[in-house]
Structure formats: C-alpha cells, structure tokens
Coordinates of C-alpha atoms in Angstrom, one line a residue:
E1 CA 0.9 -39.2 10.3
A2 CA -2.2 -37.8 11.9
Q3 CA -1.8 -35.8 15.1
D4 CA -4.3 -35.8 18.0
K5 CA -4.0 -32.1 18.7
D6 CA -5.8 -29.3 16.9
G7 CA -3.4 -27.0 15.2
A8 CA -0.8 -29.7 14.5
W9 CA -0.1 -30.6 10.9
G10 CA -2.2 -33.6 10.1
G11 CA -4.8 -32.6 12.6
M12 CA -8.1 -30.6 12.1
D13 CA -6.4 -27.5 10.7
C14 CA -4.8 -29.6 7.9
L15 CA -8.0 -31.5 7.2
S16 CA -9.9 -28.2 7.1
R17 CA -7.5 -26.9 4.5
I18 CA -7.9 -30.0 2.3
R19 CA -11.7 -29.8 2.6
G20 CA -11.6 -26.1 1.7
Y21 CA -9.5 -26.8 -1.3
V22 CA -12.0 -29.4 -2.5
E23 CA -14.7 -26.7 -2.5
F24 CA -12.3 -24.3 -4.2
A25 CA -11.5 -26.8 -6.9
R26 CA -15.1 -27.6 -7.6
H27 CA -16.0 -23.9 -7.7
H28 CA -13.3 -23.4 -10.4
N29 CA -14.1 -26.6 -12.3
F30 CA -10.9 -28.3 -11.4
L31 CA -13.0 -31.1 -9.8
S32 CA -16.5 -32.3 -10.7
K33 CA -19.1 -32.6 -7.9
K34 CA -18.9 -36.4 -8.1
E35 CA -15.1 -36.6 -8.4
R36 CA -12.8 -37.3 -5.5
L37 CA -9.7 -35.2 -5.1
P38 CA -6.8 -37.5 -6.2
L39 CA -4.7 -36.7 -3.1
K40 CA -1.3 -38.4 -2.6
L41 CA 0.7 -38.4 0.6
R42 CA 4.5 -38.5 0.7
S43 CA 6.8 -38.8 3.7
E44 CA 10.6 -38.4 3.7
K45 CA 13.5 -38.2 6.1
D46 CA 15.7 -35.2 5.2
P47 CA 19.1 -34.9 7.0
Y48 CA 19.8 -31.6 5.3
Y49 CA 16.9 -29.5 6.6
P50 CA 16.8 -26.6 7.5
G51 CA 19.1 -24.5 5.5
Q52 CA 20.5 -27.6 3.7
V53 CA 22.7 -28.2 6.8
Y54 CA 23.3 -31.8 7.9
A55 CA 21.1 -32.7 10.8
N56 CA 21.1 -35.9 12.9
P57 CA 18.6 -37.3 13.5
A58 CA 17.1 -36.4 10.1
A59 CA 14.1 -34.1 9.9
A60 CA 10.8 -35.7 8.9
K61 CA 8.8 -34.1 6.1
C62 CA 5.3 -34.8 4.9
Y63 CA 3.6 -33.6 1.7
A64 CA -0.1 -33.7 0.6
L65 CA 0.1 -33.6 -3.2
I66 CA -2.3 -33.3 -6.1
P67 CA -1.9 -33.5 -9.9
P68 CA -1.4 -30.1 -11.7
N69 CA -4.6 -30.4 -13.7
H70 CA -6.5 -30.1 -10.3
S71 CA -4.9 -26.7 -9.6
L72 CA -4.8 -23.2 -11.1
L73 CA -2.0 -24.5 -13.4
G74 CA -4.8 -26.2 -15.3
G75 CA -2.7 -29.1 -16.7
A76 CA 0.7 -30.6 -17.1
V77 CA 3.6 -28.2 -16.9
L78 CA 6.2 -29.2 -19.6
N79 CA 9.0 -26.8 -18.7
L80 CA 10.7 -26.9 -15.3
G81 CA 13.7 -25.1 -13.9
Y82 CA 15.8 -24.6 -10.8
L83 CA 19.2 -23.3 -9.7
V84 CA 22.2 -25.1 -8.5
D85 CA 25.5 -23.8 -7.0
D86 CA 28.8 -25.2 -8.3
T87 CA 31.0 -23.6 -5.7
R88 CA 33.8 -25.9 -4.5
G89 CA 34.2 -26.8 -0.9
T90 CA 30.5 -27.1 0.1
G91 CA 30.6 -30.8 0.8
T92 CA 27.5 -32.6 -0.4
F93 CA 26.5 -29.7 -2.5
S94 CA 29.7 -29.2 -4.3
Q95 CA 29.9 -29.6 -8.1
W96 CA 26.1 -29.9 -8.6
A97 CA 26.3 -28.2 -11.9
S98 CA 29.5 -29.6 -13.4
G99 CA 29.4 -33.1 -11.9
R100 CA 25.7 -33.6 -12.5
F101 CA 25.1 -32.0 -15.9
L102 CA 28.3 -30.9 -17.6
D103 CA 31.1 -33.4 -17.1
P104 CA 30.4 -37.1 -16.4
S105 CA 34.1 -37.7 -15.7
I106 CA 33.9 -35.8 -12.4
A107 CA 32.1 -38.7 -10.6
A108 CA 34.8 -41.2 -11.7
S109 CA 37.6 -39.1 -10.1
W110 CA 35.7 -38.0 -7.0
A111 CA 37.9 -38.0 -4.0
G112 CA 35.3 -37.2 -1.4
P113 CA 32.9 -39.5 0.5
D114 CA 30.9 -41.7 -1.8
A115 CA 27.6 -40.2 -0.5
T116 CA 28.7 -36.8 -1.9
R117 CA 29.7 -38.1 -5.3
P118 CA 27.8 -36.1 -8.0
L119 CA 25.7 -38.4 -10.1
F120 CA 25.6 -37.4 -13.7
G121 CA 22.1 -36.6 -14.9
F122 CA 20.7 -36.4 -11.4
C123 CA 17.8 -34.0 -11.3
G124 CA 16.6 -32.7 -7.9
Q125 CA 18.1 -32.6 -4.5
L126 CA 19.4 -35.9 -3.1
P127 CA 18.3 -39.6 -3.6
G128 CA 15.1 -40.3 -1.8
L129 CA 14.2 -36.6 -1.4
S130 CA 11.8 -34.3 -3.3
K131 CA 12.7 -30.9 -4.6
Q132 CA 10.7 -27.7 -5.4
V133 CA 11.1 -26.6 -9.1
F134 CA 9.5 -23.8 -11.0
G135 CA 7.3 -24.0 -14.1
G136 CA 7.4 -22.1 -17.4
E137 CA 10.1 -20.9 -19.8
I138 CA 13.0 -19.5 -17.7
S139 CA 15.9 -17.8 -19.5
G140 CA 19.4 -18.1 -18.3
E141 CA 20.6 -14.9 -20.1
D142 CA 19.3 -12.5 -17.4
R143 CA 20.9 -13.4 -14.1
E144 CA 18.6 -11.4 -11.8
A145 CA 15.4 -12.5 -13.7
A146 CA 16.4 -16.2 -13.4
I147 CA 17.1 -15.9 -9.7
R148 CA 13.7 -14.2 -9.2
A149 CA 12.0 -16.9 -11.2
C150 CA 13.6 -19.6 -9.2
T151 CA 13.2 -18.1 -5.7
P152 CA 10.9 -20.2 -3.5
D153 CA 8.8 -18.9 -0.6
D154 CA 10.5 -21.3 1.8
S155 CA 13.8 -19.4 2.4
L156 CA 15.0 -21.8 5.0
E157 CA 15.2 -24.8 2.7
Y158 CA 16.8 -22.9 -0.2
P159 CA 19.3 -20.4 1.2
L160 CA 21.3 -20.2 -2.1
Y161 CA 19.0 -17.5 -3.6
N162 CA 19.5 -15.0 -0.9
N163 CA 23.2 -14.5 -1.9
A164 CA 23.7 -16.5 -5.2
S165 CA 27.4 -17.1 -5.9
Q166 CA 29.1 -16.4 -9.2
N167 CA 29.0 -20.1 -9.9
T168 CA 25.2 -20.4 -9.9
S169 CA 23.7 -22.3 -12.8
L170 CA 20.2 -22.8 -14.2
V171 CA 18.9 -26.4 -14.8
R172 CA 16.1 -26.7 -17.3
I173 CA 14.0 -29.7 -17.9
N174 CA 11.7 -30.1 -21.0
L175 CA 9.3 -32.9 -20.2
S176 CA 8.0 -33.1 -23.7
A177 CA 11.4 -34.4 -24.9
S178 CA 11.1 -37.6 -22.9
P179 CA 7.9 -39.0 -21.4
H180 CA 9.7 -41.5 -19.3
V181 CA 11.7 -38.6 -17.6
G182 CA 8.4 -36.9 -16.8
A183 CA 7.0 -40.0 -15.4
A184 CA 10.0 -40.5 -13.2
L185 CA 10.1 -37.0 -11.9
E186 CA 6.3 -37.0 -11.4
P187 CA 5.7 -33.2 -11.0
M188 CA 3.0 -32.6 -8.4
V189 CA 1.3 -29.6 -6.8
V190 CA 1.8 -29.3 -3.1
L191 CA -1.5 -28.8 -1.3
D192 CA 0.1 -28.8 2.1
A193 CA 3.5 -29.6 3.6
A194 CA 5.1 -29.8 7.0
V195 CA 8.4 -30.6 8.8
L196 CA 9.3 -32.1 12.1
S197 CA 12.9 -30.8 12.5
A198 CA 15.6 -32.4 14.6
D199 CA 16.8 -28.9 15.7
G200 CA 13.6 -28.0 17.5
A201 CA 12.0 -26.0 14.7
G202 CA 9.1 -28.5 15.1
D203 CA 7.6 -29.6 18.3
Q204 CA 9.6 -32.6 19.6
N205 CA 6.4 -34.0 21.3
G206 CA 4.8 -34.7 18.0
R207 CA 3.5 -31.4 16.5
W208 CA 4.5 -30.6 13.0
R209 CA 5.3 -27.2 11.6
T210 CA 3.8 -26.1 8.3
L211 CA 6.6 -25.3 5.8
P212 CA 6.9 -21.6 4.7
G213 CA 5.1 -21.0 1.5
F214 CA 2.4 -23.6 2.1
G215 CA -0.8 -23.9 4.2
D216 CA -3.0 -20.9 5.1
G217 CA -2.9 -17.9 2.9
T218 CA -1.3 -19.6 -0.1
V219 CA -2.5 -20.9 -3.5
P220 CA -1.4 -24.4 -4.2
G221 CA 0.8 -24.5 -7.3
M222 CA 1.8 -20.9 -7.1
T223 CA 4.4 -18.8 -5.3
R224 CA 3.4 -15.5 -3.8
G225 CA 5.0 -13.9 -6.9
G226 CA 2.7 -15.8 -9.2
R227 CA 5.3 -18.3 -10.5
A228 CA 4.2 -21.9 -11.0
V229 CA 5.9 -24.2 -8.4
L230 CA 5.8 -28.0 -8.3
L231 CA 7.5 -30.8 -6.4
I232 CA 9.4 -33.5 -8.2
R233 CA 10.9 -36.8 -7.2
S234 CA 14.7 -36.5 -7.3
T235 CA 15.7 -38.8 -10.2
Q236 CA 18.9 -39.7 -12.2
V237 CA 18.3 -39.4 -15.9
G238 CA 20.2 -42.1 -17.7
A239 CA 22.7 -40.4 -20.0
S240 CA 26.3 -40.9 -21.0
D241 CA 27.2 -37.3 -21.9
V242 CA 25.8 -33.7 -22.2
E243 CA 24.3 -34.4 -25.7
D244 CA 22.6 -37.5 -24.5
L245 CA 21.2 -35.6 -21.5
A246 CA 19.9 -32.8 -23.9
R247 CA 18.1 -35.5 -25.9
N248 CA 16.3 -36.3 -22.7
G249 CA 15.3 -32.7 -22.3
V250 CA 17.8 -31.8 -19.6
S251 CA 20.3 -28.9 -19.8
C252 CA 22.4 -26.8 -17.5
S253 CA 24.0 -23.4 -18.1
R254 CA 26.0 -21.0 -16.0
L255 CA 24.2 -17.7 -15.2
P256 CA 26.0 -14.5 -16.2
R257 CA 28.4 -13.2 -13.5
A258 CA 27.1 -10.5 -11.2
P259 CA 28.7 -7.1 -11.6
D260 CA 31.7 -6.6 -9.4
P261 CA 30.9 -4.3 -6.4
P262 CA 32.2 -0.7 -6.8
R263 CA 35.5 -0.1 -5.3
A264 CA 35.5 1.9 -2.1
L265 CA 37.0 5.4 -2.5
S266 CA 40.3 5.9 -0.7
S267 CA 40.3 8.3 2.2
P268 CA 41.7 11.8 1.5
V269 CA 45.2 12.1 2.8
S270 CA 47.5 14.9 3.7
G271 CA 51.1 15.3 4.8
R272 CA 52.9 12.0 4.5
G273 CA 49.9 9.8 4.0
T274 CA 48.1 10.1 7.3
P275 CA 44.3 9.9 6.7
R276 CA 42.5 13.0 7.8

C-alpha cells in the first residue's frame, strides 16, 4: 500500500531503498543490466504483533521479497532452522514443539480453543502468517550456540530468545528431502518490511513503521551477526507421525537444559539465628 508522505513505508524512502538495491545487485552480479528485479509484495494481518501478544484489531504487515539467488546468499538455502517454546500455559503458543512435531495425538485430545490447537507438522508461526527462519546447519547440541544462531534482529516479534525457557526446542527443515515442502514454504529474502500496529507503534493516520532488522543500514538476507535469514510461508507438512515428518525433512529436538543458577549463600548468623 503506497503512502503519499515521504518517510512512510511504501513512499519515496522505500522506493529509494529498492532502487538502491537494484544497483547493488547489478554491481555484485546478482542481477544483469537488462534483468528486472523479481520483486514480490506480501501483505498480512497479524493479531499477535508486537511481542506475540494478541492485538485487536490486527496489525497490518507488508513485505517486499526477492528470491535468495538475487541476494548475497547466492542461491537456494537448503537447511532452515528456528526455535519454538513448548512451555504449557501460554495459550496459542503452548505445545508448539510436542503438538506440532513430536506427538500427533496431542491435537486430538486438545481441550483449548480450536484456534489454538497445535497442527501436527505445522512449520512456521500461524496459518496465513509468514515467519523468519535462519539458514545453514544449526546444531541442537549446544544450547547457547543454537539460541545465538536463531536470534533475529527484530526483538519485538520474537521475545522468546531474550529469556529462552528450559522447554525450548530447535526445528530443522531440510528442503532437499522434499521439493514440494520447499515449494510450499517458499523461502524468500526480505528486501524491506513494515508494520502498522494496532497499539500505536505505527502511525494510525496511515504511516507505516519499518520493522527492526530491515530497511536502512541492513543487508537483505543477513542478520547483523552475519547469519542467513529468510521468510517462509507458514505451512502444514502432511505427515502421520514423527518418522513420516522426518522423511519430509522436518525434525524437532529439545535443546539441552540451561545450567541451574548458583544458590545464594546464606547470611552469616550469630546467637540464636538472627542474621547479622
């Protein structure tokens, strides 16, 4: 949705960034001089932004997307990963590891609202919404390394990583195992992204706010830490059990537990137990 004011996402600033990226891509041979940039626009309504907290009315999101081969990534990224939190009692976000990837029976016995039922084999955030994922081989054996590898630059949208629970799990997707899964997820590089939030984070008169981690001063397809980052369409992979899911290239494993914090030393006492 184009805006009529300079500085608004979709206005001249946004168009200038797209034009600047075309020159960047041609300079680095991602795009020939006669080739047009294959830009795709995607718009969504997200009731769980910011901070994955339910908002009514829903926040509007817009993305300007390009294929990975027109970015510094240089081509298709075959291994993707992201974290989910399986902590009970978090409403819509409860059982995202067990219910979606480890136990298909959880959905059948779900007692909560139907909209919160975990769909087995569902990769991404929620139906109809996109999700940031990270490229490359990500090991689930080192807890801190996995959390660093899957930490986005937009901390508002993904608060899980600031204080990951003991029930955090790593989802890995190998796109080479199933071409149809890759086609459904459609990993794309975000050239630009913005939000118009219902809580006033965006201008209610029609100005959009560029999402953290995108826009000026960023490199499309890369986090500030140099990790490949892409956007996928949230999709349910058809599978009957964990083994069937693995044959489609999708797996989920619990990260090692974080060390327990050291116990506080008791205060020195004297007499009959009165602290000094």
